Amino acid sequence: KAGVTQTPRYLIKTRGQQVTLSCSPISGHRSVSWYQQTPGQGLQFLFEYFSETQRNKGNFPGRFSGRQFSNSRSEMNVSTLELGDSALYLCASSLGVGNQPQHFGDGTRLSIL
Amino acid sequence: AQSVTQLDSHVSVSEGTPVLLRCNYSSSYSPSLFWYVQHPNKGLQLLLKYTSAATLVKGINGFEAEFKKSETSFHLTKPSAHMSDAAEYFCVVSVMEYGNKLVFGAGTILRVKS
């Protein structure tokens, strides 16, 4: 069974640009969550989607948004990029709700110049 | 609110000796607890989970953890360290009332000396 797939693996952008990251969950998983990992702040929850609906949101500005498609694939968008957005962005999928264990992809490394 | 404290940012052990990574949690509700491992430039791999069944939880690669409610602890142990165990380990809490949101500890980097 294929794991969680995130594309692209690496991305370089400049300040002010926008970026879209993609996540394909494990087949049959309907919940997708996104996390930001930085050396200073550690791992922080961005948002969670289930059945194309955002169920939960972390404390990030509105520049960070996401969506989920009917096949459970998810995208995350960051607009007006700032230097501080440089991070590893991780996607995780799970079967559904109720403390199901989450399975992570290898992440997208975003660097802002 | 939920929070996780990993008591050591770095742990160094010799190959073949026991591993102990310490974790304390705080939660207003009955928590689920997890340990994840992250190797360099990789995502997180689930080692084990506690979800209110047995308090001693066995995971992959010989790791286990014991849930102690009275001490609000969930320490990770392994009897004998292997070189391949060198990685960063995260203790994680989630509460059903908050959906699938995971709250991570700051991480413990495990170094294994030959």
PDB file of C-alpha atoms in Angstrom:
ATOM      1  CA  LYS A   1       0.000   0.000   0.000  1.00  0.00           C
ATOM      2  CA  ALA A   2       1.464   3.341  -1.022  1.00  0.00           C
ATOM      3  CA  GLY A   3       2.172   5.786   1.761  1.00  0.00           C
ATOM      4  CA  VAL A   4       1.413   9.476   1.965  1.00  0.00           C
ATOM      5  CA  THR A   5       2.877  11.264  -1.034  1.00  0.00           C
ATOM      6  CA  GLN A   6       3.851  14.914  -0.944  1.00  0.00           C
ATOM      7  CA  THR A   7       4.936  16.936  -3.936  1.00  0.00           C
ATOM      8  CA  PRO A   8       7.197  18.623  -4.603  1.00  0.00           C
ATOM      9  CA  ARG A   9       9.910  17.520  -2.164  1.00  0.00           C
ATOM     10  CA  TYR A  10      11.830  20.764  -2.421  1.00  0.00           C
ATOM     11  CA  LEU A  11      10.772  24.254  -3.421  1.00  0.00           C
ATOM     12  CA  ILE A  12      12.547  27.594  -3.551  1.00  0.00           C
ATOM     13  CA  LYS A  13      10.530  30.796  -3.706  1.00  0.00           C
ATOM     14  CA  THR A  14      11.102  34.494  -3.113  1.00  0.00           C
ATOM     15  CA  ARG A  15       9.311  36.811  -0.741  1.00  0.00           C
ATOM     16  CA  GLY A  16       5.899  37.924  -1.907  1.00  0.00           C
ATOM     17  CA  GLN A  17       5.275  34.914  -4.122  1.00  0.00           C
ATOM     18  CA  GLN A  18       2.693  32.268  -3.445  1.00  0.00           C
ATOM     19  CA  VAL A  19       3.062  28.500  -3.366  1.00  0.00           C
ATOM     20  CA  THR A  20       0.860  25.417  -3.541  1.00  0.00           C
ATOM     21  CA  LEU A  21       1.847  22.124  -1.963  1.00  0.00           C
ATOM     22  CA  SER A  22       0.151  18.834  -2.686  1.00  0.00           C
ATOM     23  CA  CYS A  23      -0.589  15.777  -0.567  1.00  0.00           C
ATOM     24  CA  SER A  24      -2.018  12.427  -1.634  1.00  0.00           C
ATOM     25  CA  PRO A  25      -3.165  10.390   1.381  1.00  0.00           C
ATOM     26  CA  ILE A  26      -3.003   6.657   1.845  1.00  0.00           C
ATOM     27  CA  SER A  27      -5.746   4.959  -0.147  1.00  0.00           C
ATOM     28  CA  GLY A  28      -8.934   4.858   1.905  1.00  0.00           C
ATOM     29  CA  HIS A  29      -7.864   7.604   4.303  1.00  0.00           C
ATOM     30  CA  ARG A  30     -10.296  10.494   4.419  1.00  0.00           C
ATOM     31  CA  SER A  31      -8.638  12.815   6.906  1.00  0.00           C
ATOM     32  CA  VAL A  32      -5.659  14.957   5.942  1.00  0.00           C
ATOM     33  CA  SER A  33      -3.776  17.247   8.307  1.00  0.00           C
ATOM     34  CA  TRP A  34      -0.956  19.685   7.650  1.00  0.00           C
ATOM     35  CA  TYR A  35       1.903  20.628   9.949  1.00  0.00           C
ATOM     36  CA  GLN A  36       4.743  23.116   9.775  1.00  0.00           C
ATOM     37  CA  GLN A  37       8.133  22.129  11.177  1.00  0.00           C
ATOM     38  CA  THR A  38      10.801  24.744  11.918  1.00  0.00           C
ATOM     39  CA  PRO A  39      13.883  24.629  14.156  1.00  0.00           C
ATOM     40  CA  GLY A  40      12.544  27.446  16.317  1.00  0.00           C
ATOM     41  CA  GLN A  41       8.876  26.529  16.695  1.00  0.00           C
ATOM     42  CA  GLY A  42       9.023  22.774  16.246  1.00  0.00           C
ATOM     43  CA  LEU A  43       5.998  20.999  14.808  1.00  0.00           C
ATOM     44  CA  GLN A  44       2.837  23.077  14.658  1.00  0.00           C
ATOM     45  CA  PHE A  45      -0.616  22.129  13.469  1.00  0.00           C
ATOM     46  CA  LEU A  46      -1.914  24.087  10.486  1.00  0.00           C
ATOM     47  CA  PHE A  47      -5.300  22.568   9.634  1.00  0.00           C
ATOM     48  CA  GLU A  48      -7.225  19.371   9.142  1.00  0.00           C
ATOM     49  CA  TYR A  49      -9.626  18.344   6.410  1.00  0.00           C
ATOM     50  CA  PHE A  50     -12.168  15.562   6.377  1.00  0.00           C
ATOM     51  CA  SER A  51     -14.619  14.896   3.555  1.00  0.00           C
ATOM     52  CA  GLU A  52     -13.629  18.142   1.831  1.00  0.00           C
ATOM     53  CA  THR A  53     -14.413  20.218   4.939  1.00  0.00           C
ATOM     54  CA  GLN A  54     -11.962  21.992   7.184  1.00  0.00           C
ATOM     55  CA  ARG A  55     -12.579  20.576  10.647  1.00  0.00           C
ATOM     56  CA  ASN A  56      -9.863  22.184  12.662  1.00  0.00           C
ATOM     57  CA  LYS A  57      -7.446  25.073  12.265  1.00  0.00           C
ATOM     58  CA  GLY A  58      -4.258  26.081  14.054  1.00  0.00           C
ATOM     59  CA  ASN A  59      -3.001  29.550  14.888  1.00  0.00           C
ATOM     60  CA  PHE A  60      -1.645  30.622  11.546  1.00  0.00           C
ATOM     61  CA  PRO A  61      -2.465  33.775   9.559  1.00  0.00           C
ATOM     62  CA  GLY A  62      -4.990  33.754   6.755  1.00  0.00           C
ATOM     63  CA  ARG A  63      -2.159  33.583   4.204  1.00  0.00           C
ATOM     64  CA  PHE A  64      -2.168  29.865   4.918  1.00  0.00           C
ATOM     65  CA  SER A  65      -5.091  28.056   3.384  1.00  0.00           C
ATOM     66  CA  GLY A  66      -5.967  24.628   2.185  1.00  0.00           C
ATOM     67  CA  ARG A  67      -8.543  22.487   0.532  1.00  0.00           C
ATOM     68  CA  GLN A  68      -9.437  18.861   0.035  1.00  0.00           C
ATOM     69  CA  PHE A  69     -10.809  17.246  -3.063  1.00  0.00           C
ATOM     70  CA  SER A  70     -13.411  14.494  -3.416  1.00  0.00           C
ATOM     71  CA  ASN A  71     -10.642  11.881  -3.790  1.00  0.00           C
ATOM     72  CA  SER A  72      -9.213  13.055  -0.422  1.00  0.00           C
ATOM     73  CA  ARG A  73      -6.136  14.617  -1.973  1.00  0.00           C
ATOM     74  CA  SER A  74      -5.302  17.908  -0.351  1.00  0.00           C
ATOM     75  CA  GLU A  75      -3.493  21.084  -1.277  1.00  0.00           C
ATOM     76  CA  MET A  76      -2.035  23.770   0.918  1.00  0.00           C
ATOM     77  CA  ASN A  77      -1.506  27.294  -0.315  1.00  0.00           C
ATOM     78  CA  VAL A  78       0.620  30.039   1.167  1.00  0.00           C
ATOM     79  CA  SER A  79       0.288  33.533  -0.281  1.00  0.00           C
ATOM     80  CA  THR A  80       2.574  36.543   0.060  1.00  0.00           C
ATOM     81  CA  LEU A  81       5.460  34.425   1.255  1.00  0.00           C
ATOM     82  CA  GLU A  82       7.660  35.689   4.064  1.00  0.00           C
ATOM     83  CA  LEU A  83      11.154  34.603   5.060  1.00  0.00           C
ATOM     84  CA  GLY A  84       9.703  33.021   8.189  1.00  0.00           C
ATOM     85  CA  ASP A  85       7.628  30.635   6.087  1.00  0.00           C
ATOM     86  CA  SER A  86      10.764  28.654   5.312  1.00  0.00           C
ATOM     87  CA  ALA A  87      10.035  25.263   6.812  1.00  0.00           C
ATOM     88  CA  LEU A  88       9.351  21.603   6.271  1.00  0.00           C
ATOM     89  CA  TYR A  89       5.641  21.172   5.596  1.00  0.00           C
ATOM     90  CA  LEU A  90       4.317  17.772   6.551  1.00  0.00           C
ATOM     91  CA  CYS A  91       1.080  16.174   5.556  1.00  0.00           C
ATOM     92  CA  ALA A  92      -0.506  13.342   7.512  1.00  0.00           C
ATOM     93  CA  SER A  93      -3.470  11.148   6.735  1.00  0.00           C
ATOM     94  CA  SER A  94      -5.706   8.946   8.831  1.00  0.00           C
ATOM     95  CA  LEU A  95      -8.796   6.841   8.319  1.00  0.00           C
ATOM     96  CA  GLY A  96     -11.050   9.351   9.985  1.00  0.00           C
ATOM     97  CA  VAL A  97     -11.711  10.994  13.281  1.00  0.00           C
ATOM     98  CA  GLY A  98     -11.389   9.734  16.816  1.00  0.00           C
ATOM     99  CA  ASN A  99      -7.684   9.659  17.508  1.00  0.00           C
ATOM    100  CA  GLN A 100      -6.791   7.425  14.654  1.00  0.00           C
ATOM    101  CA  PRO A 101      -3.017   7.230  14.233  1.00  0.00           C
ATOM    102  CA  GLN A 102      -1.764   9.577  11.575  1.00  0.00           C
ATOM    103  CA  HIS A 103       0.669   8.558   8.868  1.00  0.00           C
ATOM    104  CA  PHE A 104       3.083  11.175   7.595  1.00  0.00           C
ATOM    105  CA  GLY A 105       4.608  11.911   4.237  1.00  0.00           C
ATOM    106  CA  ASP A 106       8.246  12.897   3.818  1.00  0.00           C
ATOM    107  CA  GLY A 107       7.321  16.559   3.568  1.00  0.00           C
ATOM    108  CA  THR A 108       7.974  19.488   1.282  1.00  0.00           C
ATOM    109  CA  ARG A 109      11.018  21.581   2.139  1.00  0.00           C
ATOM    110  CA  LEU A 110      10.132  25.199   1.332  1.00  0.00           C
ATOM    111  CA  SER A 111      12.923  27.771   1.238  1.00  0.00           C
ATOM    112  CA  ILE A 112      12.182  31.473   0.894  1.00  0.00           C
ATOM    113  CA  LEU A 113      14.914  33.730  -0.469  1.00  0.00           C
TER     114      LEU A 113
ATOM    115  CA  ALA B   1      -5.619  22.624  26.736  1.00  0.00           C
ATOM    116  CA  GLN B   2      -3.113  19.980  25.901  1.00  0.00           C
ATOM    117  CA  SER B   3       0.652  20.137  26.099  1.00  0.00           C
ATOM    118  CA  VAL B   4       3.635  17.827  25.998  1.00  0.00           C
ATOM    119  CA  THR B   5       7.008  18.229  27.665  1.00  0.00           C
ATOM    120  CA  GLN B   6       9.942  16.142  26.596  1.00  0.00           C
ATOM    121  CA  LEU B   7      12.342  16.380  29.459  1.00  0.00           C
ATOM    122  CA  ASP B   8      15.575  15.904  27.505  1.00  0.00           C
ATOM    123  CA  SER B   9      16.487  17.648  24.274  1.00  0.00           C
ATOM    124  CA  HIS B  10      19.419  15.265  23.697  1.00  0.00           C
ATOM    125  CA  VAL B  11      20.109  11.739  24.937  1.00  0.00           C
ATOM    126  CA  SER B  12      23.311   9.819  24.235  1.00  0.00           C
ATOM    127  CA  VAL B  13      23.666   6.072  24.813  1.00  0.00           C
ATOM    128  CA  SER B  14      26.101   3.377  23.798  1.00  0.00           C
ATOM    129  CA  GLU B  15      25.025   0.675  21.409  1.00  0.00           C
ATOM    130  CA  GLY B  16      23.539  -2.263  23.300  1.00  0.00           C
ATOM    131  CA  THR B  17      22.551  -0.217  26.368  1.00  0.00           C
ATOM    132  CA  PRO B  18      18.990   0.726  27.365  1.00  0.00           C
ATOM    133  CA  VAL B  19      17.213   3.791  26.026  1.00  0.00           C
ATOM    134  CA  LEU B  20      14.917   6.016  28.083  1.00  0.00           C
ATOM    135  CA  LEU B  21      13.237   9.060  26.536  1.00  0.00           C
ATOM    136  CA  ARG B  22      11.043  10.950  28.963  1.00  0.00           C
ATOM    137  CA  CYS B  23       7.711  12.595  28.261  1.00  0.00           C
ATOM    138  CA  ASN B  24       5.139  14.310  30.458  1.00  0.00           C
ATOM    139  CA  TYR B  25       1.767  15.460  29.188  1.00  0.00           C
ATOM    140  CA  SER B  26      -1.048  17.722  30.246  1.00  0.00           C
ATOM    141  CA  SER B  27      -4.602  17.283  29.040  1.00  0.00           C
ATOM    142  CA  SER B  28      -8.053  18.331  30.182  1.00  0.00           C
ATOM    143  CA  TYR B  29      -9.571  15.237  28.620  1.00  0.00           C
ATOM    144  CA  SER B  30      -8.602  11.600  28.309  1.00  0.00           C
ATOM    145  CA  PRO B  31      -5.697  11.752  25.888  1.00  0.00           C
ATOM    146  CA  SER B  32      -4.341   9.525  23.226  1.00  0.00           C
ATOM    147  CA  LEU B  33      -0.574   9.475  23.245  1.00  0.00           C
ATOM    148  CA  PHE B  34       1.883   8.606  20.536  1.00  0.00           C
ATOM    149  CA  TRP B  35       5.596   8.382  19.946  1.00  0.00           C
ATOM    150  CA  TYR B  36       6.926   9.209  16.498  1.00  0.00           C
ATOM    151  CA  VAL B  37      10.464   8.998  15.149  1.00  0.00           C
ATOM    152  CA  GLN B  38      11.986  11.210  12.478  1.00  0.00           C
ATOM    153  CA  HIS B  39      15.150  10.365  10.606  1.00  0.00           C
ATOM    154  CA  PRO B  40      16.999  13.170   8.775  1.00  0.00           C
ATOM    155  CA  ASN B  41      15.133  14.565   5.778  1.00  0.00           C
ATOM    156  CA  LYS B  42      12.241  12.204   6.328  1.00  0.00           C
ATOM    157  CA  GLY B  43       8.729  12.409   7.628  1.00  0.00           C
ATOM    158  CA  LEU B  44       7.548  11.028  10.941  1.00  0.00           C
ATOM    159  CA  GLN B  45       7.064   7.335  11.519  1.00  0.00           C
ATOM    160  CA  LEU B  46       4.659   6.079  14.157  1.00  0.00           C
ATOM    161  CA  LEU B  47       6.423   3.977  16.804  1.00  0.00           C
ATOM    162  CA  LEU B  48       3.504   3.250  19.106  1.00  0.00           C
ATOM    163  CA  LYS B  49       0.208   4.593  20.419  1.00  0.00           C
ATOM    164  CA  TYR B  50      -1.764   4.572  23.636  1.00  0.00           C
ATOM    165  CA  THR B  51      -5.530   4.918  23.359  1.00  0.00           C
ATOM    166  CA  SER B  52      -6.861   3.913  26.813  1.00  0.00           C
ATOM    167  CA  ALA B  53      -6.390   0.184  26.465  1.00  0.00           C
ATOM    168  CA  ALA B  54      -3.367  -1.478  28.097  1.00  0.00           C
ATOM    169  CA  THR B  55      -1.075   0.952  29.892  1.00  0.00           C
ATOM    170  CA  LEU B  56       2.062  -0.793  28.633  1.00  0.00           C
ATOM    171  CA  VAL B  57       2.242  -0.313  24.916  1.00  0.00           C
ATOM    172  CA  LYS B  58       4.559  -2.207  22.615  1.00  0.00           C
ATOM    173  CA  GLY B  59       5.651  -0.650  19.367  1.00  0.00           C
ATOM    174  CA  ILE B  60       7.876  -1.339  16.429  1.00  0.00           C
ATOM    175  CA  ASN B  61      11.626  -1.968  16.532  1.00  0.00           C
ATOM    176  CA  GLY B  62      11.577  -3.127  20.155  1.00  0.00           C
ATOM    177  CA  PHE B  63      10.299   0.130  21.632  1.00  0.00           C
ATOM    178  CA  GLU B  64       7.672   0.279  24.330  1.00  0.00           C
ATOM    179  CA  ALA B  65       6.085   2.948  26.508  1.00  0.00           C
ATOM    180  CA  GLU B  66       4.121   2.942  29.737  1.00  0.00           C
ATOM    181  CA  PHE B  67       1.200   5.273  30.387  1.00  0.00           C
ATOM    182  CA  LYS B  68       1.165   6.429  34.018  1.00  0.00           C
ATOM    183  CA  LYS B  69      -1.851   8.598  34.705  1.00  0.00           C
ATOM    184  CA  SER B  70      -0.817   9.436  38.269  1.00  0.00           C
ATOM    185  CA  GLU B  71       2.482  10.814  37.000  1.00  0.00           C
ATOM    186  CA  THR B  72       1.082  12.137  33.684  1.00  0.00           C
ATOM    187  CA  SER B  73       4.002  10.436  31.988  1.00  0.00           C
ATOM    188  CA  PHE B  74       4.488   8.373  28.855  1.00  0.00           C
ATOM    189  CA  HIS B  75       8.177   7.468  28.752  1.00  0.00           C
ATOM    190  CA  LEU B  76       9.651   5.567  25.805  1.00  0.00           C
ATOM    191  CA  THR B  77      12.084   2.728  26.449  1.00  0.00           C
ATOM    192  CA  LYS B  78      14.081   0.139  24.573  1.00  0.00           C
ATOM    193  CA  PRO B  79      16.202  -2.549  26.244  1.00  0.00           C
ATOM    194  CA  SER B  80      19.112  -2.380  23.826  1.00  0.00           C
ATOM    195  CA  ALA B  81      19.977   0.514  21.520  1.00  0.00           C
ATOM    196  CA  HIS B  82      21.003  -0.047  17.932  1.00  0.00           C
ATOM    197  CA  MET B  83      22.916   2.357  15.719  1.00  0.00           C
ATOM    198  CA  SER B  84      19.877   2.659  13.472  1.00  0.00           C
ATOM    199  CA  ASP B  85      17.875   4.097  16.416  1.00  0.00           C
ATOM    200  CA  ALA B  86      19.746   7.392  16.135  1.00  0.00           C
ATOM    201  CA  ALA B  87      17.067   9.910  15.200  1.00  0.00           C
ATOM    202  CA  GLU B  88      14.748  12.517  16.697  1.00  0.00           C
ATOM    203  CA  TYR B  89      11.820  11.281  18.745  1.00  0.00           C
ATOM    204  CA  PHE B  90       8.571  13.131  19.363  1.00  0.00           C
ATOM    205  CA  CYS B  91       6.027  12.526  22.081  1.00  0.00           C
ATOM    206  CA  VAL B  92       2.575  13.548  20.873  1.00  0.00           C
ATOM    207  CA  VAL B  93      -0.847  14.007  22.462  1.00  0.00           C
ATOM    208  CA  SER B  94      -4.243  14.252  20.867  1.00  0.00           C
ATOM    209  CA  VAL B  95      -7.722  14.551  22.286  1.00  0.00           C
ATOM    210  CA  MET B  96     -10.827  13.439  20.451  1.00  0.00           C
ATOM    211  CA  GLU B  97     -12.602  16.620  21.430  1.00  0.00           C
ATOM    212  CA  TYR B  98     -10.133  18.507  19.253  1.00  0.00           C
ATOM    213  CA  GLY B  99     -10.455  16.239  16.240  1.00  0.00           C
ATOM    214  CA  ASN B 100      -7.270  14.847  14.828  1.00  0.00           C
ATOM    215  CA  LYS B 101      -5.087  17.750  15.921  1.00  0.00           C
ATOM    216  CA  LEU B 102      -1.761  16.514  17.234  1.00  0.00           C
ATOM    217  CA  VAL B 103       0.240  18.482  19.803  1.00  0.00           C
ATOM    218  CA  PHE B 104       3.942  17.712  19.638  1.00  0.00           C
ATOM    219  CA  GLY B 105       6.678  17.854  22.197  1.00  0.00           C
ATOM    220  CA  ALA B 106       9.872  19.674  21.281  1.00  0.00           C
ATOM    221  CA  GLY B 107      11.632  16.443  20.402  1.00  0.00           C
ATOM    222  CA  THR B 108      14.542  14.442  21.805  1.00  0.00           C
ATOM    223  CA  ILE B 109      17.555  13.744  19.650  1.00  0.00           C
ATOM    224  CA  LEU B 110      18.919  10.288  20.375  1.00  0.00           C
ATOM    225  CA  ARG B 111      22.581   9.669  19.693  1.00  0.00           C
ATOM    226  CA  VAL B 112      23.887   6.092  19.709  1.00  0.00           C
ATOM    227  CA  LYS B 113      27.628   5.617  20.179  1.00  0.00           C
ATOM    228  CA  SER B 114      29.451   2.575  18.893  1.00  0.00           C
TER     229      SER B 114
END
